[in-house]
C-alpha positions as MATLAB code, in Angstrom:
seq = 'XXXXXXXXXXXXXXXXXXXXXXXXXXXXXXXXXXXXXXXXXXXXXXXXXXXXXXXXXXXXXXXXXXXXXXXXXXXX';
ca = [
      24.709    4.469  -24.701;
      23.675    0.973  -23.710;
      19.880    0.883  -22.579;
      18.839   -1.532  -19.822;
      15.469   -3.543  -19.367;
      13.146   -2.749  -16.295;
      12.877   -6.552  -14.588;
      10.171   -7.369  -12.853;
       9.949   -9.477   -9.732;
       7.057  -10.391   -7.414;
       8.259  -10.821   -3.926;
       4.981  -12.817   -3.366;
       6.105  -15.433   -5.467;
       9.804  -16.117   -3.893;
      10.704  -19.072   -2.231;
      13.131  -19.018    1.067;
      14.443  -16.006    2.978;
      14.002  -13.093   -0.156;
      17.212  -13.986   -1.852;
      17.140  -14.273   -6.158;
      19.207  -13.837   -8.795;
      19.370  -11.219  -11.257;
      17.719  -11.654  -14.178;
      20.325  -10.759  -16.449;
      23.426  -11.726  -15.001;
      22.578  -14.117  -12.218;
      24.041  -11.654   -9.228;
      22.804  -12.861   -5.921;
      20.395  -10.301   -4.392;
      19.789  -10.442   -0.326;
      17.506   -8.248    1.295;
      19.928   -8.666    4.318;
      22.600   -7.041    1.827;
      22.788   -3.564    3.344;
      26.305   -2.864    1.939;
      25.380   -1.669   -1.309;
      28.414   -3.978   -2.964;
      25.403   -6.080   -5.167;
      22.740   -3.827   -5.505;
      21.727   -0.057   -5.220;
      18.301    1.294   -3.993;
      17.210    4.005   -7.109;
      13.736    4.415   -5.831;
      10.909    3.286   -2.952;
       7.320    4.391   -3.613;
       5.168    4.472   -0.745;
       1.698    4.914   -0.269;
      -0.676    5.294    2.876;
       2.270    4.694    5.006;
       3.075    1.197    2.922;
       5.906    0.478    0.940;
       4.094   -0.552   -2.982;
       7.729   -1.284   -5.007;
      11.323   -0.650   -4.946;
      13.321    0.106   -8.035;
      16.751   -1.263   -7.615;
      19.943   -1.728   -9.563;
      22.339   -4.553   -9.842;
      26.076   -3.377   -9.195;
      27.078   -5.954  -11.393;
      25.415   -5.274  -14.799;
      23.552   -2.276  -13.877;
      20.391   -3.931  -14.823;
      17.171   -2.442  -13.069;
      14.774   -4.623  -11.367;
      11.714   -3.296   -9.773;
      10.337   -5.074   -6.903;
       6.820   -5.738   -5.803;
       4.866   -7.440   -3.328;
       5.324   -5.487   -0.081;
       1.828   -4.781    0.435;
       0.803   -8.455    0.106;
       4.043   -9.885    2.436;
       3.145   -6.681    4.918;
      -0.764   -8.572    5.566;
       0.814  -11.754    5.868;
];
């Protein structure tokens, strides 16, 4: 069974409307995606009503990437 890193990306430190690429195969990743064709939501945790990070998965490669940064861009 192929194993598959845990990427990590800071939403904080995006440029532009949210969009990236994934780390491991270069898949583009909206946040305006809601088809579930390039990426899967696995997991949200929340906390005090906030969302902290979202584990996702790319459709393509099946990489995992969790994402941070929602408390910071929630302030802004």
């Amino acid at each position: 069974m192929k194993q598959h890193l845990v990427y990590n990306i800071d939403l904080v430190k995006l440029e532009g409307t949210g969009d990236f690429l994934c780390p491991c195969c270069g898949a583009i990743i909206s946040p305006d995606d809601e088809t579930e064709r390039v990426y899967s939501v696995l997991e949200a945790k929340v906390r005090d009503d906030v969302l902290e990070n979202l584990l996702i998965r790319c459709n393509n490669c099946s990489s995992k990437i969790l994402l941070t940064g929602f408390s910071v861009l929630g302030r802004a």
